[in-house]
């Protein structure tokens, strides 16, 4: 396990690529973003594209924006309506357990002047899928990661809205295959490659799931997409993506930070606010599998934007990552129907023994608080 020489991202991050100088591809992308990309030219290109979709008489929505109520999706919606003059319909895939602050921020978006369609999967199937994600795939938010990408496309087909505006291209901003870094669009291949952990919805049929209960998570057919002409574009390809500025802009308009400070495992109080499980448990499982969590993600972004130096990030990151999240533990145990013992057994099963200390029997070594101990690879 080694760390990027510029930020603190380890090479255990899936799809992460390091160059011969020991620098991750996300840092190299940041250099391009700040110094080499002609953002004015890309903006002109985007404006030209929008003219092809603009509904000039106001008789229908002319683009669709997937929203969670988070800082970035609120920024996307505001930018498209009030900066580019489009008339967007927002689509919200409801998480299985929404937080109070998540609900307030969804209402903020509606108060800001946006029509919204909310789609919620039936909780019986959702619960089974959360169990599948947690116990078998090591991702308690697996179905949510699918639904936030399938539902907007299904609504686009149903409402005959061909243009979908997504946020940033995560492979460019945070690292990933070179073939996907310069993409300006999102399609089914992108979803299956980067969000579904190699497990397809069709695989669930063999486990007793009924297809009629999975309609929310099924991607539209090629025929449906072709009929409407659905195109999904990354806004972050055409305008310079600055999440920290999104926070400042949205807070000034009334968007709410987490009142309790950062969610468990995070450094800043402005991410993963909508869902109880993603606010802590999802990122903790990532920490167990890959040796880094949400605080690392946030601090790496800050380093790449020059707002914090690498040495300071190294000093503080361990204070924010590595503790079992407990705020919503009782809620999660009730939702999936398991004991706390089964919960911890599952966490241990997905803990990477190459990253965390074990004894001579291969059992995990824990500190005096009962937390697993990360091996000291050094930064």
Coordinates of C-alpha atoms in Angstrom, one line a residue:
X1 CA 0.0 0.0 0.0
X2 CA 1.4 3.4 -1.0
X3 CA 0.1 6.9 -1.0
X4 CA 0.1 9.6 -3.7
X5 CA 3.0 12.0 -3.3
X6 CA 0.8 15.0 -3.8
X7 CA -2.4 14.1 -1.9
X8 CA -3.0 11.3 0.7
X9 CA -5.0 8.9 -1.5
X10 CA -3.8 5.3 -1.3
X11 CA -3.3 3.0 -4.3
X12 CA -5.9 0.7 -2.8
X13 CA -8.7 2.9 -4.2
X14 CA -10.5 1.0 -6.9
X15 CA -9.5 2.1 -10.4
X16 CA -6.8 4.5 -9.0
X17 CA -3.7 4.9 -11.2
X18 CA -0.3 6.2 -10.1
X19 CA 2.3 7.5 -12.6
X20 CA 6.0 6.9 -12.5
X21 CA 6.5 9.8 -10.2
X22 CA 4.1 8.3 -7.6
X23 CA 1.3 10.8 -8.3
X24 CA -2.3 9.7 -8.6
X25 CA -4.4 10.4 -11.7
X26 CA -6.8 12.5 -9.7
X27 CA -4.0 14.9 -8.9
X28 CA -2.9 15.0 -12.5
X29 CA -6.5 15.7 -13.5
X30 CA -6.6 18.6 -11.0
X31 CA -3.5 20.1 -12.6
X32 CA -5.2 19.9 -16.0
X33 CA -8.4 21.4 -14.6
X34 CA -6.6 24.4 -13.0
X35 CA -4.0 25.1 -15.7
X36 CA -4.7 23.6 -19.1
X37 CA -8.4 23.3 -19.8
X38 CA -10.0 26.1 -21.7
X39 CA -13.2 26.5 -19.7
X40 CA -14.5 29.4 -21.7
X41 CA -14.4 27.2 -24.8
X42 CA -16.1 24.3 -23.1
X43 CA -18.8 26.7 -21.8
X44 CA -19.4 27.9 -25.4
X45 CA -19.7 24.2 -26.5
X46 CA -22.2 23.6 -23.7
X47 CA -24.3 26.6 -24.6
X48 CA -24.4 25.4 -28.2
X49 CA -25.7 22.0 -27.0
X50 CA -28.3 23.5 -24.8
X51 CA -29.8 25.5 -27.7
X52 CA -30.7 22.2 -29.3
X53 CA -32.8 21.2 -26.3
X54 CA -34.2 24.5 -25.0
X55 CA -38.0 24.7 -24.8
X56 CA -38.5 28.3 -25.8
X57 CA -42.3 28.6 -25.2
X58 CA -42.1 27.1 -21.7
X59 CA -44.6 24.3 -22.5
X60 CA -42.5 21.5 -21.0
X61 CA -39.3 20.9 -19.1
X62 CA -36.2 21.0 -21.3
X63 CA -33.8 19.1 -19.1
X64 CA -33.8 16.7 -16.2
X65 CA -31.5 17.0 -13.2
X66 CA -31.0 14.1 -10.7
X67 CA -30.9 15.6 -7.2
X68 CA -30.3 14.3 -3.7
X69 CA -30.7 17.7 -2.0
X70 CA -26.9 17.8 -1.5
X71 CA -24.8 20.8 -2.2
X72 CA -23.7 19.6 -5.7
X73 CA -27.1 18.7 -7.1
X74 CA -28.6 21.9 -5.7
X75 CA -25.8 23.8 -7.5
X76 CA -26.5 21.8 -10.7
X77 CA -30.2 22.7 -10.6
X78 CA -29.6 26.4 -9.8
X79 CA -26.9 26.7 -12.5
X80 CA -29.1 25.2 -15.2
X81 CA -32.1 27.3 -14.4
X82 CA -30.7 30.7 -13.3
X83 CA -27.4 30.8 -15.2
X84 CA -28.2 28.9 -18.4
X85 CA -31.9 29.8 -18.6
X86 CA -33.2 26.2 -18.8
X87 CA -36.4 24.9 -17.3
X88 CA -35.3 21.8 -15.4
X89 CA -37.4 19.0 -13.8
X90 CA -35.6 17.7 -10.7
X91 CA -35.8 13.9 -9.9
X92 CA -35.0 12.6 -6.5
X93 CA -34.5 9.0 -5.7
X94 CA -35.6 8.7 -2.1
X95 CA -33.0 6.9 0.1
X96 CA -34.3 4.1 2.3
X97 CA -33.9 6.1 5.4
X98 CA -33.8 9.9 4.9
X99 CA -32.4 12.1 7.6
X100 CA -34.2 15.2 8.9
X101 CA -31.5 17.5 7.3
X102 CA -31.8 15.7 4.0
X103 CA -35.6 16.4 3.9
X104 CA -35.0 20.1 4.7
X105 CA -32.5 20.4 1.9
X106 CA -34.9 18.8 -0.6
X107 CA -37.6 21.3 0.5
X108 CA -35.0 24.1 0.1
X109 CA -34.6 23.1 -3.5
X110 CA -38.4 23.2 -4.1
X111 CA -38.6 26.6 -2.3
X112 CA -35.8 27.8 -4.6
X113 CA -38.2 27.4 -7.5
X114 CA -37.9 23.8 -8.9
X115 CA -40.5 21.3 -9.8
X116 CA -39.6 17.8 -8.5
X117 CA -40.5 14.2 -9.0
X118 CA -39.6 11.9 -6.1
X119 CA -39.4 8.2 -6.7
X120 CA -39.2 5.7 -3.8
X121 CA -38.7 2.0 -4.2
X122 CA -41.0 -0.3 -2.3
X123 CA -39.3 -0.9 1.1
X124 CA -39.8 -4.6 1.1
X125 CA -37.6 -5.0 -1.9
X126 CA -35.3 -2.2 -0.9
X127 CA -34.7 -3.9 2.5
X128 CA -33.8 -7.2 0.7
X129 CA -31.4 -5.3 -1.5
X130 CA -29.8 -3.5 1.4
X131 CA -29.2 -6.9 3.0
X132 CA -27.7 -8.2 -0.2
X133 CA -25.4 -5.2 -0.4
X134 CA -24.4 -5.3 3.2
X135 CA -23.9 -9.0 3.8
X136 CA -22.8 -10.2 0.4
X137 CA -21.2 -7.2 -1.4
X138 CA -19.9 -5.1 1.5
X139 CA -21.9 -2.0 0.6
X140 CA -24.9 -1.1 2.7
X141 CA -26.0 1.5 0.1
X142 CA -25.7 -0.7 -3.0
X143 CA -29.3 -0.3 -4.1
X144 CA -29.2 3.4 -3.6
X145 CA -26.2 3.7 -5.8
X146 CA -28.1 2.0 -8.5
X147 CA -31.4 3.8 -8.1
X148 CA -29.9 7.3 -8.2
X149 CA -28.7 6.5 -11.7
X150 CA -31.6 4.4 -13.1
X151 CA -34.5 6.4 -11.8
X152 CA -33.7 9.7 -13.5
X153 CA -33.3 7.9 -16.9
X154 CA -36.6 6.1 -16.4
X155 CA -38.3 9.4 -15.7
X156 CA -36.6 11.1 -18.7
X157 CA -38.1 8.4 -20.9
X158 CA -41.6 8.6 -19.2
X159 CA -41.7 12.4 -19.4
X160 CA -40.1 12.6 -22.8
X161 CA -37.2 14.8 -21.6
X162 CA -34.1 13.8 -23.7
X163 CA -31.4 15.9 -21.8
X164 CA -30.1 14.8 -18.4
X165 CA -27.6 16.9 -16.6
X166 CA -25.4 14.9 -14.2
X167 CA -22.8 16.5 -11.9
X168 CA -19.1 15.8 -12.1
X169 CA -17.4 12.9 -13.9
X170 CA -16.0 11.1 -10.8
X171 CA -13.3 9.3 -12.9
X172 CA -11.9 12.7 -13.8
X173 CA -12.3 14.4 -10.5
X174 CA -11.3 11.5 -8.2
X175 CA -9.4 9.1 -10.4
X176 CA -10.2 6.2 -12.7
X177 CA -9.6 4.7 -16.1
X178 CA -8.1 7.0 -18.7
X179 CA -10.7 6.0 -21.2
X180 CA -13.5 7.4 -19.0
X181 CA -11.7 10.5 -17.6
X182 CA -12.6 12.7 -20.5
X183 CA -16.1 11.5 -20.9
X184 CA -18.7 14.3 -21.1
X185 CA -21.6 11.8 -20.9
X186 CA -23.0 9.0 -18.7
X187 CA -24.6 5.9 -20.0
X188 CA -25.6 2.4 -18.9
X189 CA -22.0 1.1 -19.4
X190 CA -20.7 3.8 -17.0
X191 CA -23.3 2.8 -14.4
X192 CA -22.6 -0.9 -14.6
X193 CA -18.8 -0.4 -14.6
X194 CA -18.5 2.0 -11.7
X195 CA -21.6 1.7 -9.5
X196 CA -22.9 -1.9 -9.4
X197 CA -19.9 -3.7 -8.0
X198 CA -20.0 -6.2 -10.9
X199 CA -23.5 -7.4 -9.8
X200 CA -26.4 -6.9 -12.2
X201 CA -30.0 -6.5 -11.4
X202 CA -30.7 -9.5 -13.6
X203 CA -28.6 -11.5 -11.1
X204 CA -31.2 -11.0 -8.5
X205 CA -33.8 -13.0 -10.4
X206 CA -31.8 -16.1 -9.6
X207 CA -32.1 -15.3 -5.9
X208 CA -35.9 -15.2 -5.9
X209 CA -36.5 -11.5 -6.6
X210 CA -39.5 -10.8 -8.8
X211 CA -38.9 -8.5 -11.8
X212 CA -42.0 -6.4 -11.1
X213 CA -40.5 -5.5 -7.8
X214 CA -37.3 -4.3 -9.4
X215 CA -38.7 -1.9 -11.9
X216 CA -37.2 1.2 -10.1
X217 CA -33.7 -0.3 -10.5
X218 CA -34.0 -1.5 -14.1
X219 CA -32.3 0.7 -16.7
X220 CA -34.6 1.6 -19.7
X221 CA -34.2 -0.5 -22.8
X222 CA -32.1 0.7 -25.8
X223 CA -35.4 1.1 -27.7
X224 CA -36.9 3.4 -25.1
X225 CA -33.7 5.5 -24.9
X226 CA -33.6 5.7 -28.7
X227 CA -37.2 6.7 -29.0
X228 CA -36.7 9.7 -26.6
X229 CA -33.1 10.4 -27.6
X230 CA -31.9 10.4 -24.0
X231 CA -28.5 12.0 -23.6
X232 CA -26.8 12.3 -20.2
X233 CA -24.1 15.0 -19.9
X234 CA -21.7 15.7 -17.1
X235 CA -22.0 19.4 -16.1
X236 CA -18.5 19.1 -14.6
X237 CA -17.1 18.6 -18.1
X238 CA -18.3 22.0 -19.3
X239 CA -17.8 24.2 -16.2
X240 CA -15.0 24.1 -13.6
X241 CA -16.2 21.9 -10.8
X242 CA -15.5 23.5 -7.4
X243 CA -17.5 21.7 -4.6
X244 CA -16.3 24.1 -1.9
X245 CA -17.7 27.0 -3.8
X246 CA -21.0 25.1 -4.3
X247 CA -21.3 24.9 -0.5
X248 CA -20.7 28.6 0.0
X249 CA -23.2 29.6 -2.7
X250 CA -25.9 27.2 -1.6
X251 CA -25.5 28.1 2.1
X252 CA -25.9 31.8 1.3
X253 CA -29.3 30.9 -0.3
X254 CA -30.5 28.9 2.7
X255 CA -29.2 25.3 2.1
X256 CA -28.3 23.7 5.5
X257 CA -25.1 22.2 6.7
X258 CA -25.3 19.2 9.1
X259 CA -26.2 20.8 12.4
X260 CA -24.2 18.1 14.3
X261 CA -21.0 18.8 12.4
X262 CA -19.4 16.3 10.0
X263 CA -21.1 12.9 9.7
X264 CA -19.1 10.1 11.2
X265 CA -15.9 9.5 9.3
X266 CA -16.0 12.9 7.5
X267 CA -13.9 16.0 7.9
X268 CA -16.4 18.6 6.6
X269 CA -20.1 18.9 7.5
X270 CA -21.5 19.2 4.0
X271 CA -21.5 15.7 2.4
X272 CA -23.7 12.6 2.7
X273 CA -26.4 14.3 4.6
X274 CA -29.5 12.8 3.1
X275 CA -29.3 9.1 4.0
X276 CA -28.7 7.6 7.5
X277 CA -26.6 4.6 6.1
X278 CA -24.4 6.6 3.8
X279 CA -23.7 9.0 6.6
X280 CA -21.1 6.9 8.3
X281 CA -21.6 3.2 7.6
X282 CA -21.0 3.2 3.9
X283 CA -17.8 5.1 4.2
X284 CA -16.6 3.0 7.2
X285 CA -17.0 -0.1 5.1
X286 CA -15.0 1.5 2.4
X287 CA -12.3 2.2 5.1
X288 CA -12.3 -1.4 6.1
X289 CA -11.9 -2.7 2.5
X290 CA -9.5 -0.1 1.1
X291 CA -7.9 1.7 4.0
X292 CA -9.4 5.1 3.5
X293 CA -12.7 6.9 4.2
X294 CA -14.7 10.1 3.6
X295 CA -12.2 12.3 5.4
X296 CA -9.4 11.2 3.1
X297 CA -11.7 12.0 0.1
X298 CA -12.4 15.5 1.4
X299 CA -8.9 16.3 2.4
X300 CA -7.5 15.1 -1.0
X301 CA -9.8 17.5 -2.7
X302 CA -8.7 20.3 -0.5
X303 CA -5.0 19.5 -1.2
X304 CA -5.7 19.5 -5.0
X305 CA -7.3 22.9 -4.7
X306 CA -4.5 24.4 -2.6
X307 CA -6.6 25.0 0.5
X308 CA -4.7 22.7 2.8
X309 CA -1.2 21.2 2.6
X310 CA -0.4 17.5 2.6
X311 CA 1.4 17.5 5.9
X312 CA -1.5 19.0 7.7
X313 CA -3.9 16.5 6.1
X314 CA -1.7 13.6 7.3
X315 CA -1.7 15.0 10.8
X316 CA -5.5 15.2 11.1
X317 CA -7.0 12.4 8.9
X318 CA -6.5 9.6 11.5
X319 CA -8.6 11.6 14.0
X320 CA -11.6 11.4 11.7
X321 CA -11.5 7.9 10.2
X322 CA -11.5 4.4 11.6
X323 CA -14.3 4.4 14.2
X324 CA -17.4 2.2 13.9
X325 CA -20.3 4.6 13.2
X326 CA -22.9 4.4 15.9
X327 CA -25.3 7.3 15.4
X328 CA -27.8 5.3 13.3
X329 CA -26.6 1.8 14.3
X330 CA -29.8 0.8 16.1
X331 CA -31.9 2.1 13.1
X332 CA -29.8 0.0 10.7
X333 CA -30.0 -3.2 12.7
X334 CA -33.7 -2.8 12.8
X335 CA -34.0 -2.1 9.1
X336 CA -32.0 -5.1 7.9
X337 CA -33.1 -7.4 10.8
X338 CA -29.8 -8.4 12.3
X339 CA -28.1 -8.5 15.7
X340 CA -25.2 -6.2 16.6
X341 CA -23.1 -9.4 16.7
X342 CA -24.0 -10.3 13.1
X343 CA -23.3 -6.6 12.2
X344 CA -19.8 -6.7 13.6
X345 CA -19.1 -10.2 12.1
X346 CA -20.0 -8.8 8.7
X347 CA -17.7 -5.8 9.1
X348 CA -14.9 -8.2 10.1
X349 CA -15.5 -10.4 7.1
X350 CA -15.0 -7.4 4.7
X351 CA -12.0 -6.0 6.6
X352 CA -8.8 -6.2 4.5
X353 CA -6.2 -8.2 6.5
X354 CA -3.4 -6.8 4.3
X355 CA -4.3 -3.3 5.6
X356 CA -5.2 -4.0 9.2
X357 CA -3.2 -5.7 11.9
X358 CA -3.9 -9.3 12.7
X359 CA -2.5 -11.7 15.3
X360 CA -0.8 -15.1 14.6
X361 CA -4.2 -16.7 14.1
X362 CA -5.3 -14.2 11.5
X363 CA -7.7 -12.5 13.9
X364 CA -8.0 -8.7 13.8
X365 CA -6.1 -6.8 16.5
X366 CA -8.0 -4.0 18.2
X367 CA -7.1 -1.0 20.2
X368 CA -8.4 -0.2 23.7
X369 CA -11.6 1.2 22.2
X370 CA -12.3 -2.0 20.2
X371 CA -11.4 -0.5 16.9
X372 CA -9.4 -2.3 14.2
X373 CA -5.8 -1.0 13.8
X374 CA -4.5 0.1 10.4
X375 CA -1.0 -1.1 9.6
X376 CA 1.5 1.8 9.4
X377 CA 2.5 2.1 5.8
X378 CA 3.6 5.6 6.2
X379 CA 2.7 8.6 4.0

